[in-house]
Tab-separated table of C-alpha atoms and ligand atoms in Angstrom:
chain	number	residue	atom	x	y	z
A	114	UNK	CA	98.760	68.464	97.905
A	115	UNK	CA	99.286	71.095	95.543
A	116	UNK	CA	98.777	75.228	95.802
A	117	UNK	CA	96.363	77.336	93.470
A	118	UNK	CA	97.406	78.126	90.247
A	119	UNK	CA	97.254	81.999	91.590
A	120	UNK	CA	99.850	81.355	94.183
A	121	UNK	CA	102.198	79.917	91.709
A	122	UNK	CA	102.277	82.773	89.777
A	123	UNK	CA	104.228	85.006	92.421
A	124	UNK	CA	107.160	84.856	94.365
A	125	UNK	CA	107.905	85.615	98.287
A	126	UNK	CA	108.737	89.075	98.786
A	127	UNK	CA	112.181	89.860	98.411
A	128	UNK	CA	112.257	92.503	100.959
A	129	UNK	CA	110.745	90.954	103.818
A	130	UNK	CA	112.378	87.669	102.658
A	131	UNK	CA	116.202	89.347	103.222
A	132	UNK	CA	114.737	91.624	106.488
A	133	UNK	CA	113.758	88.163	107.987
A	134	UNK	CA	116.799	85.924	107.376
A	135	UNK	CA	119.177	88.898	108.824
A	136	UNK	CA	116.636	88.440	111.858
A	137	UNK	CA	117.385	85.071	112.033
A	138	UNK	CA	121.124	85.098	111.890
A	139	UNK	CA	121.135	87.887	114.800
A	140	UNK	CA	118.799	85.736	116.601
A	141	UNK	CA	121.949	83.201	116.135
A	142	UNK	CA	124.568	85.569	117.323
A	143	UNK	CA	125.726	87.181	114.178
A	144	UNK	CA	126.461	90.894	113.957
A	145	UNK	CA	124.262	91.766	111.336
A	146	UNK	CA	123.568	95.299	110.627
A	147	UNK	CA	120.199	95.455	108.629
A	148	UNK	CA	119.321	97.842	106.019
A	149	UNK	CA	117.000	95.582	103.432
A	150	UNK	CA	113.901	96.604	104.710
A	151	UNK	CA	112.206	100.240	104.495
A	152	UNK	CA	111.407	101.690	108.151
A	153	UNK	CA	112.628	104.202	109.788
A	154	UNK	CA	114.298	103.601	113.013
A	155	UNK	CA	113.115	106.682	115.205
A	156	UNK	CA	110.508	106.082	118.086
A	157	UNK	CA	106.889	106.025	117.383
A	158	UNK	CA	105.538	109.707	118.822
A	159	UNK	CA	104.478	109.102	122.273
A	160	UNK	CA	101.570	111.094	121.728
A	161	UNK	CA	100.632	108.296	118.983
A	162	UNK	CA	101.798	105.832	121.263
A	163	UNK	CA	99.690	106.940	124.498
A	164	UNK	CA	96.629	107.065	122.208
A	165	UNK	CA	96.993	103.081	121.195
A	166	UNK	CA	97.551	102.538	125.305
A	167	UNK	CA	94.274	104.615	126.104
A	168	UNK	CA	92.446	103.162	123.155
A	169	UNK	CA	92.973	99.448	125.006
A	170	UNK	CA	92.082	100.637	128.462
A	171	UNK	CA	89.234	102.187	127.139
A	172	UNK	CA	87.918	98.976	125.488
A	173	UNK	CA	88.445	99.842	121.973
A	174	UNK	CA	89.287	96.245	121.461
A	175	UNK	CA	86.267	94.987	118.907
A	176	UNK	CA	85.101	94.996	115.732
A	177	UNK	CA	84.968	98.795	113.669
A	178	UNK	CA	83.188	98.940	110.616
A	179	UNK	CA	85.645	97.291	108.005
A	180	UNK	CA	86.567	100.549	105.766
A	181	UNK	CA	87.635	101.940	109.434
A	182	UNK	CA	86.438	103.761	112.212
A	183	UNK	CA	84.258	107.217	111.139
A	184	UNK	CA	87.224	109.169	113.615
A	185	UNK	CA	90.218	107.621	111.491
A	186	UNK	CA	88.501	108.267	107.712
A	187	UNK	CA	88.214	111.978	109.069
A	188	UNK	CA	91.120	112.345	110.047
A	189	UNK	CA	92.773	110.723	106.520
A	190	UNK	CA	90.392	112.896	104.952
A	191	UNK	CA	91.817	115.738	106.603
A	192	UNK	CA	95.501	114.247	105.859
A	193	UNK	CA	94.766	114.315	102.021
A	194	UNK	CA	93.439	117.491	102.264
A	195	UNK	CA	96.167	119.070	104.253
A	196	UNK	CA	99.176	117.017	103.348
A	197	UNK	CA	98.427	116.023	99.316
A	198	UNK	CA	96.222	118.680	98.201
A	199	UNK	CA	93.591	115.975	98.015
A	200	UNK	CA	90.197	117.217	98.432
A	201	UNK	CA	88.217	113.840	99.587
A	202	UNK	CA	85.116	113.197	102.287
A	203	UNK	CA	85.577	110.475	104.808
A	204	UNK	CA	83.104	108.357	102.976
A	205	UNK	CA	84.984	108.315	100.243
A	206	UNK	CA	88.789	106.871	102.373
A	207	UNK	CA	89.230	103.474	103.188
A	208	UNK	CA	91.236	102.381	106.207
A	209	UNK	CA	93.257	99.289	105.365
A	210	UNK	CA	96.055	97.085	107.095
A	211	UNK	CA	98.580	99.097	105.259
A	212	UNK	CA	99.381	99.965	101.975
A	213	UNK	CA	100.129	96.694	100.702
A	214	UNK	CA	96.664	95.710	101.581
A	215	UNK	CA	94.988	98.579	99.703
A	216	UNK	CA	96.828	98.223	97.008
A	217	UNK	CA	96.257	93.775	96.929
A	218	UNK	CA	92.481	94.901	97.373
A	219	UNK	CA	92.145	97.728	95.062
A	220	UNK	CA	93.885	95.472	92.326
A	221	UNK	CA	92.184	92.018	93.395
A	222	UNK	CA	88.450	94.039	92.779
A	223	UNK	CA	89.064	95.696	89.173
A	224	UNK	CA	91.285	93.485	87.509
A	225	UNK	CA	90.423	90.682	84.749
A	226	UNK	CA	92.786	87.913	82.831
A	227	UNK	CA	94.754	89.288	80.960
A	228	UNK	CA	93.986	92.669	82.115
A	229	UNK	CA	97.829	94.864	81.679
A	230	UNK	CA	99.460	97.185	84.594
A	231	UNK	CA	101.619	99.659	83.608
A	232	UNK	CA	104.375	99.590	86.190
A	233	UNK	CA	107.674	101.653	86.378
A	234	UNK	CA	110.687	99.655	86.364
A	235	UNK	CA	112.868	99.699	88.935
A	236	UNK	CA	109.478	98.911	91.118
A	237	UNK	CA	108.533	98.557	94.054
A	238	UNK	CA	108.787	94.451	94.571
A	239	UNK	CA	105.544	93.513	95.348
A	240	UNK	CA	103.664	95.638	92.660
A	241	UNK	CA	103.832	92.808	89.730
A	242	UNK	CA	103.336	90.526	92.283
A	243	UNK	CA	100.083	91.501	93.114
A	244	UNK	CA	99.202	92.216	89.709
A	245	UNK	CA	99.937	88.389	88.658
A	246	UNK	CA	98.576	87.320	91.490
A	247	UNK	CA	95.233	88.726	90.529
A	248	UNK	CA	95.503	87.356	87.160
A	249	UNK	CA	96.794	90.823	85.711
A	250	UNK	CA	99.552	91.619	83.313
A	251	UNK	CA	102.366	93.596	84.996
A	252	UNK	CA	104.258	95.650	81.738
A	253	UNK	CA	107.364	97.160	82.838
A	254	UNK	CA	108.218	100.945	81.744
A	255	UNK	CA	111.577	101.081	81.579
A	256	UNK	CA	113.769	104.186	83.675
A	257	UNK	CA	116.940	104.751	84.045
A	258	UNK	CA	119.041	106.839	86.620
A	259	UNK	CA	119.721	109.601	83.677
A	260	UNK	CA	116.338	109.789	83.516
A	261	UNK	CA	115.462	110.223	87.382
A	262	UNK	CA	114.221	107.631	87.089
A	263	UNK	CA	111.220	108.893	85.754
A	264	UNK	CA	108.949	107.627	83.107
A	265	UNK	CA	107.919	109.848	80.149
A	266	UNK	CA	104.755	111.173	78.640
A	267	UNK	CA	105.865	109.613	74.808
A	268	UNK	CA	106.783	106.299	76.636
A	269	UNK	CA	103.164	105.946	78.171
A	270	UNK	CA	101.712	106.421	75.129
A	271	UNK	CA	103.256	104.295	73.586
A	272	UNK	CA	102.537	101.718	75.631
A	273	UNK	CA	98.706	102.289	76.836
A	274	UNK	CA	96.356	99.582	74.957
A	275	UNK	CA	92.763	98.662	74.780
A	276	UNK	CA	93.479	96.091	77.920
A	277	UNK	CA	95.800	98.635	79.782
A	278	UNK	CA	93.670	98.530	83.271
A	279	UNK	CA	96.073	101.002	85.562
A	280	UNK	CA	99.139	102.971	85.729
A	281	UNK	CA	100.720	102.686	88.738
A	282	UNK	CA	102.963	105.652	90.123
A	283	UNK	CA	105.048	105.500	92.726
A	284	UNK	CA	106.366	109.154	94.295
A	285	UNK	CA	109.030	109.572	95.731
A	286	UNK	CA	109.251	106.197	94.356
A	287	UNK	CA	111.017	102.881	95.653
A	288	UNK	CA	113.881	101.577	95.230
A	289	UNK	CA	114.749	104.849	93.157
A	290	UNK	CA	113.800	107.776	95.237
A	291	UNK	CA	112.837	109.453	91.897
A	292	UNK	CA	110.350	112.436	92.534
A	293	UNK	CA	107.809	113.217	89.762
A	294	UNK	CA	107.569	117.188	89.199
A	295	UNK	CA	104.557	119.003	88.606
A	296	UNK	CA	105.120	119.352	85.226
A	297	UNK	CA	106.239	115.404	84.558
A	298	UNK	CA	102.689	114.606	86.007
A	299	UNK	CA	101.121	117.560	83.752
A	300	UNK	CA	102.487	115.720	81.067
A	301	UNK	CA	100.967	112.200	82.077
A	302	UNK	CA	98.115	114.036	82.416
A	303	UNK	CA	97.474	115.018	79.042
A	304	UNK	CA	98.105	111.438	77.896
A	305	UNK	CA	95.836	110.246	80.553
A	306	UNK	CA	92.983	112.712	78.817
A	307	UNK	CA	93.586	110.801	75.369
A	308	UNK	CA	93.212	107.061	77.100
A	309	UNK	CA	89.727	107.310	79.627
A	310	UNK	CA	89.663	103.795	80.190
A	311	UNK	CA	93.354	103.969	82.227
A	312	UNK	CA	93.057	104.562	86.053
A	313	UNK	CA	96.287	105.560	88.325
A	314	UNK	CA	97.257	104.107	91.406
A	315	UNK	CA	99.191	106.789	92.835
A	316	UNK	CA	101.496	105.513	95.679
A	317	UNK	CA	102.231	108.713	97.944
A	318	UNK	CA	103.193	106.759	101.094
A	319	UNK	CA	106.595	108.595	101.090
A	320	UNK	CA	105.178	111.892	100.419
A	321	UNK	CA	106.767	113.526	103.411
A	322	UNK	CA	110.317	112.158	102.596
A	323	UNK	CA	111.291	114.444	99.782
A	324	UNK	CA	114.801	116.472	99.390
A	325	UNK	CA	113.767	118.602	96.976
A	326	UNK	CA	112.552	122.553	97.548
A	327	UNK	CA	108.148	122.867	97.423
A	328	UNK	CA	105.502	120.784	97.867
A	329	UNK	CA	104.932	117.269	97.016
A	330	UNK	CA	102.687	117.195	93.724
A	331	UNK	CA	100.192	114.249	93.302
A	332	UNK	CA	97.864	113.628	90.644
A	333	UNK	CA	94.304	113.486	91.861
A	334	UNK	CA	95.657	117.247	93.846
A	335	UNK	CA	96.931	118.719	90.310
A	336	UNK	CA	94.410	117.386	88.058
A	337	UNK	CA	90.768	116.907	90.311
A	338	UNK	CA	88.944	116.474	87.133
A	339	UNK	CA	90.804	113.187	87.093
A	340	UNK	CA	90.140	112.370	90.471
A	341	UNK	CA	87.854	110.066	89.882
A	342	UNK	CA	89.804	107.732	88.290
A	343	UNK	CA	92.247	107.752	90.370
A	344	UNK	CA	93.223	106.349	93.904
A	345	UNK	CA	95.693	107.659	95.946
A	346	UNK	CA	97.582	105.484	98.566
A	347	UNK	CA	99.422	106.857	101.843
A	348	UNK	CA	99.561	105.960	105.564
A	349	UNK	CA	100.873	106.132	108.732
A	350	UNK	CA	104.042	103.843	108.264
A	351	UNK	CA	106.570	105.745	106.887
A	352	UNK	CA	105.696	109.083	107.822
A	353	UNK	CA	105.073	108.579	111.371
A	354	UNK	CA	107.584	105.824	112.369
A	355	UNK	CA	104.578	103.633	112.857
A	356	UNK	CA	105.344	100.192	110.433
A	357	UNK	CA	103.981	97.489	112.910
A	358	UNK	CA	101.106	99.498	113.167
A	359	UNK	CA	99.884	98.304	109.942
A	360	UNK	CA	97.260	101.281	108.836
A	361	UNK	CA	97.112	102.283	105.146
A	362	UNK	CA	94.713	104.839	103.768
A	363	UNK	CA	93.583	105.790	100.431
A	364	UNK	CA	91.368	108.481	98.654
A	365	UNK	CA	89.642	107.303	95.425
A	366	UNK	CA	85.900	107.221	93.517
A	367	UNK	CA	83.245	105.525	95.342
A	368	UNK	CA	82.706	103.320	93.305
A	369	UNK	CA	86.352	101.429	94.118
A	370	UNK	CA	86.556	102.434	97.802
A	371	UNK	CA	83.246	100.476	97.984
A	372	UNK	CA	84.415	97.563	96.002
A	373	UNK	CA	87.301	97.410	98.326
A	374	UNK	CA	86.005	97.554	101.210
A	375	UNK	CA	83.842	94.203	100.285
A	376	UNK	CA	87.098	92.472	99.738
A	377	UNK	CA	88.454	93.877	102.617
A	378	UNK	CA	84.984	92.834	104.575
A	379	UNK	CA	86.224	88.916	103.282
A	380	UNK	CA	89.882	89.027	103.992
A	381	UNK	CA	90.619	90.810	107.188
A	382	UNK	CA	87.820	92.771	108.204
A	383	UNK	CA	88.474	96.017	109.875
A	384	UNK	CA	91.882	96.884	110.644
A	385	UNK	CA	93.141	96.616	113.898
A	386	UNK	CA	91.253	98.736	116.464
A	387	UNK	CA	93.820	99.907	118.436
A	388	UNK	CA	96.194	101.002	115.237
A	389	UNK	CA	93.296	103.161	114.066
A	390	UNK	CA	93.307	105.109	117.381
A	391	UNK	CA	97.042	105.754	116.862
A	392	UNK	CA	96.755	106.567	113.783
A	393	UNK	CA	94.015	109.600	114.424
A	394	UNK	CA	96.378	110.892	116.462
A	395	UNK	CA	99.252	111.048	114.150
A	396	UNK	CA	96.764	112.365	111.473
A	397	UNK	CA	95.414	114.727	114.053
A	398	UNK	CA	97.844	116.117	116.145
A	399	UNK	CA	101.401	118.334	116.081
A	400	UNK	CA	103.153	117.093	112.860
A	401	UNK	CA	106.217	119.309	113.371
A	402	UNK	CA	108.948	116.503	113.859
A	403	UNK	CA	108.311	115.401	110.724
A	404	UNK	CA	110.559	117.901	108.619
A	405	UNK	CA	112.997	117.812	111.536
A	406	UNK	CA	113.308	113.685	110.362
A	407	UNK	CA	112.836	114.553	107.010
A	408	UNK	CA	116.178	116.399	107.088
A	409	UNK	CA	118.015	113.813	109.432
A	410	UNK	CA	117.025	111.468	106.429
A	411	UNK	CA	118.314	114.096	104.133
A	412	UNK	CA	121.934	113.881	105.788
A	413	UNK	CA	121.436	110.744	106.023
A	414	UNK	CA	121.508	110.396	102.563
A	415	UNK	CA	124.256	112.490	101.688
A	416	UNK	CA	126.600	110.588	104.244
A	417	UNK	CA	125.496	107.359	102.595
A	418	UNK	CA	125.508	108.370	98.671
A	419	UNK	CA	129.464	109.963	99.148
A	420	UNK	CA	130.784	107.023	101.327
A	421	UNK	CA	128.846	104.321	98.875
A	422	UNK	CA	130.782	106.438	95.704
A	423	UNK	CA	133.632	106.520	97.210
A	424	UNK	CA	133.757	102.743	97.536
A	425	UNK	CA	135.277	101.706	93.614
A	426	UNK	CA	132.536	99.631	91.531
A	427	UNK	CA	129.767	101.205	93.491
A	428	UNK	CA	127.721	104.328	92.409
A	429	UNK	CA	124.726	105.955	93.169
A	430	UNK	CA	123.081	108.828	92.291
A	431	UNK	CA	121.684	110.833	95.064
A	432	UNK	CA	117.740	109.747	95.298
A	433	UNK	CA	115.259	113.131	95.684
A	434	UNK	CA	112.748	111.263	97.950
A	435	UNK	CA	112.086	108.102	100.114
A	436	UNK	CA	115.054	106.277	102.061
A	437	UNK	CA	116.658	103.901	99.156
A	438	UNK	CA	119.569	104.358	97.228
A	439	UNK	CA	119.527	102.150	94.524
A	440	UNK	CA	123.375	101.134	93.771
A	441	UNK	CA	124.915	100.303	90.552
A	442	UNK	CA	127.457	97.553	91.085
A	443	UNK	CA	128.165	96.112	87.569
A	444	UNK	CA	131.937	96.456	87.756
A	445	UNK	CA	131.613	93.467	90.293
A	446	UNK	CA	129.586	91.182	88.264
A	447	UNK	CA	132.528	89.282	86.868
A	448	UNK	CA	133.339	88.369	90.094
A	449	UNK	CA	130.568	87.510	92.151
A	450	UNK	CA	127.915	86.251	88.850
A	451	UNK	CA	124.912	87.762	89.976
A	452	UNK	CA	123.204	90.691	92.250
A	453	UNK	CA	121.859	87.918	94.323
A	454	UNK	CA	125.056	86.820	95.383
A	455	UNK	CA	126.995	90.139	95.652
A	456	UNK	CA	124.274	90.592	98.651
A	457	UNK	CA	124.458	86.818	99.919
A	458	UNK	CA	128.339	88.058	100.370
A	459	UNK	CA	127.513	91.355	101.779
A	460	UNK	CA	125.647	89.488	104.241
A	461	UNK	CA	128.660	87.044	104.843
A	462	UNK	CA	130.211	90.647	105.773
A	463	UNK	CA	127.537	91.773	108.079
A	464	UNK	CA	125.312	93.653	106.013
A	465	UNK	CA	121.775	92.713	104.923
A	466	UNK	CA	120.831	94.878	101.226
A	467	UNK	CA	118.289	94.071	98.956
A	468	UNK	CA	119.026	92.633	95.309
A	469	UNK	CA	118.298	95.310	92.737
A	470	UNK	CA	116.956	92.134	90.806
A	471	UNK	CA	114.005	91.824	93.118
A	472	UNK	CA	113.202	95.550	91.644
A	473	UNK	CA	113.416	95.009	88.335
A	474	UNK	CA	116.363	96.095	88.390
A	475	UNK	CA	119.860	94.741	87.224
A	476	UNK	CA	123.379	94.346	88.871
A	477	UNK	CA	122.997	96.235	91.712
A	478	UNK	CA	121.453	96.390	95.099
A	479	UNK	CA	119.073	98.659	97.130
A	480	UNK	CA	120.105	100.210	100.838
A	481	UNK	CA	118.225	101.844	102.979
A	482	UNK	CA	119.242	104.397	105.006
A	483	UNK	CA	116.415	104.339	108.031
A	484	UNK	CA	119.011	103.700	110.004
A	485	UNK	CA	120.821	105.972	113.031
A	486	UNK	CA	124.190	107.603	111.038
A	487	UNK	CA	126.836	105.598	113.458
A	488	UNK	CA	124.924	102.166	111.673
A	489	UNK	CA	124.540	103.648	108.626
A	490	UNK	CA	128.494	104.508	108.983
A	491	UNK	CA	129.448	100.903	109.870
A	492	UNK	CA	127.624	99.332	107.483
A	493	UNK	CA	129.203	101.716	104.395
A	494	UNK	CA	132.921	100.013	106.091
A	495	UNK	CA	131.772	96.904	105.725
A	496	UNK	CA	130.319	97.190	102.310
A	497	UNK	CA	133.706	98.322	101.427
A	498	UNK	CA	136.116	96.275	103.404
A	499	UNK	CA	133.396	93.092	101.532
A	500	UNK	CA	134.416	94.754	98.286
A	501	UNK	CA	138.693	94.905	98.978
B	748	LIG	N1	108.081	98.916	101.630
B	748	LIG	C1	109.136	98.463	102.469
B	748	LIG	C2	110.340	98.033	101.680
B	748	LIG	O1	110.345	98.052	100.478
B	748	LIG	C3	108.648	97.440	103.430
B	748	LIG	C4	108.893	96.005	103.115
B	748	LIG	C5	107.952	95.486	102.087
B	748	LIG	O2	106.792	95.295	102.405
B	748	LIG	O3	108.408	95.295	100.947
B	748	LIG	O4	111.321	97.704	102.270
């Protein structure tokens, strides 16, 4: 029996691939600490949680209408609004079984053969992916870490053609943790204003994860007259501890959210019932503890970046947003051949990191630090002691 021809384009995920072998060998008895996957480790809110408990003993266990229940796409409406700058209308939000889904959906429904995606490389690894997967073109556009990691306005230009379907942004970005100022998106803008036919798929899912002073600045919030070619993604995962959840929401033209939502009414339906409910309460009530994580993530990261510098072959810059460092480790190549195995003997060691391969990237690995800082501690002596 053979697969499609789709399915052969694309490759299991690289992140979920790692997070689920380091499951297996703990399930075996090895001592594995695991930082390949991106969630962080605090509880999810009991006021979040209580609502998912009362939404099953109060029967909220069928069918909702597939974009999502009326009481979830206010409440994301009222997260854009409040949180991005976004100004959107519930009818215009579509609830999905997170991000990923939204973003499979929203590129399944818009894109032809041959049809390019401009992606910033080091990417997120499931971005080209889903672009091949839908029979798109991903085009890498190449950063580097003295660049933040940032792409440039000359560099988008230059590489925007007559198939060029979507941009896809990424801030704070993963594996990088670059954060795109107001003035880099200003910039984009502009070059945006030259190319109509280009829409953005603006990833904000770690919007509340930045280190750097202000707001977080997103597209369709500084520019609304492009707003309607552009969808912004975010959710419940990252920002409110709440990954097995499985809600993503997005703001966008009608026009998409409704061709969406028709996939979505083929593939899974509604999302889960029970998620939604938890997921108007984290929309809806006290968001306080969420700078008080933000800047336990912040030390975090400092604790992580100094020890992983410190260790000689290894360096990082410090990332402005999300919970990745992405780790240059080229001094070890001669020894170990490839990325792939430099983790494979990390793992041998204890640790479970992500290839920087499976970002695009080259020689190097991506850690997360969602992890408690006595882990995040251990696993830094490890990487080490695997290094000696
Ligand atoms: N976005 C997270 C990560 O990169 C979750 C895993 C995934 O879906 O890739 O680790």
């Amino acid at each position: 029996m053979k697969t499609s021809a789709a399915l052969s384009r694309i490759a299991p995920s690289r992140t979920t691939g790692m997070t689920d072998r380091a499951s297996a060998l703990r399930a075996a008895g090895r001592d594995i600490i695991s930082l390949s996957v991106g969630e962080p480790d605090f509880a999810t809110p009991p006021h979040v949680a209580d609502a998912a408990k009362r939404a099953i003993d109060e029967g909220q266990t069928r069918y909702t209408p597939v974009a999502g229940t009326i009481a979830l796409r206010t409440a994301a409406a009222l997260h854009f609004q409040r949180d991005l700058g976004i100004a959107t209308v519930p009818e215009t939000v579509i609830v999905s079984s997170g991000g990923k889904q939204a973003i499979f959906h929203a590129l399944l429904a818009t894109l032809d053969p041959g049809d390019e995606v401009l992606i910033p490389a080091p990417w997120w690894v499931s971005y080209p992916e889903i672009v091949r997967f839908a029979g798109g073109v991903p085009v890498d556009v190449p950063t580097d870490a003295a660049g933040g990691y940032r792409i440039t306005a000359e560099q988008l230009d230059a590489l925007i053609t007559p198939r060029t379907r979507w941009l896809l942004l990424n801030s704070p970005g993963n594996p990088t943790g670059s954060v795109y100022s107001a003035d880099d998106l200003g910039k984009i803008a502009n070059v945006l204003d030259r190319h109509p036919h280009v829409m953005v798929l603006s990833d904000d899912i770690y919007a509340p994860l930045r280190y750097l002073a202000g707001r977080h600045v997103t597209l369709a919030a500084l520019r609304p007259d492009l707003a309607n070619r552009v969808l912004t993604v975010s959710g419940v995962s990252k920002s409110h501890a709440m990954t097995g959840f499985r809600i993503g929401v997005s703001a966008g033209p009608g026009w998409l959210i409704m061709a969406m939502a028709k996939l979505q009414s083929h593939s899974s339906g509604n999302p889960c019932s029970i998620s939604q409910a938890a997921a108007v309460a984290a929309f809806e009530g006290p968001q306080g503890y969420l700078a008080d994580w933000c800047g336990q993530f912040r030390t975090r990261r400092d604790t992580v970046v100094s020890a992983i510098n410190a260790i000689p072959g290894l360096s990082t810059p410090a990332p402005d947003g999300a919970f990745y460092c992405l780790v240059d480790a080229a001094p070890h190549m001669s020894r170990f051949g490839d990325d792939e195995a430099l983790c494979l003997h990390f793992l041998d060691h204890g640790v479970a990191v992500v290839a920087a391969s499976a970002f695009g990237g080259k020689a190097g690995f991506r850690i997360s630090f969602a992890a408690d800082q006595a882990t995040l501690d251990d696993a830094c002596r490890r990487l080490a002691k695997a290094l000696r």
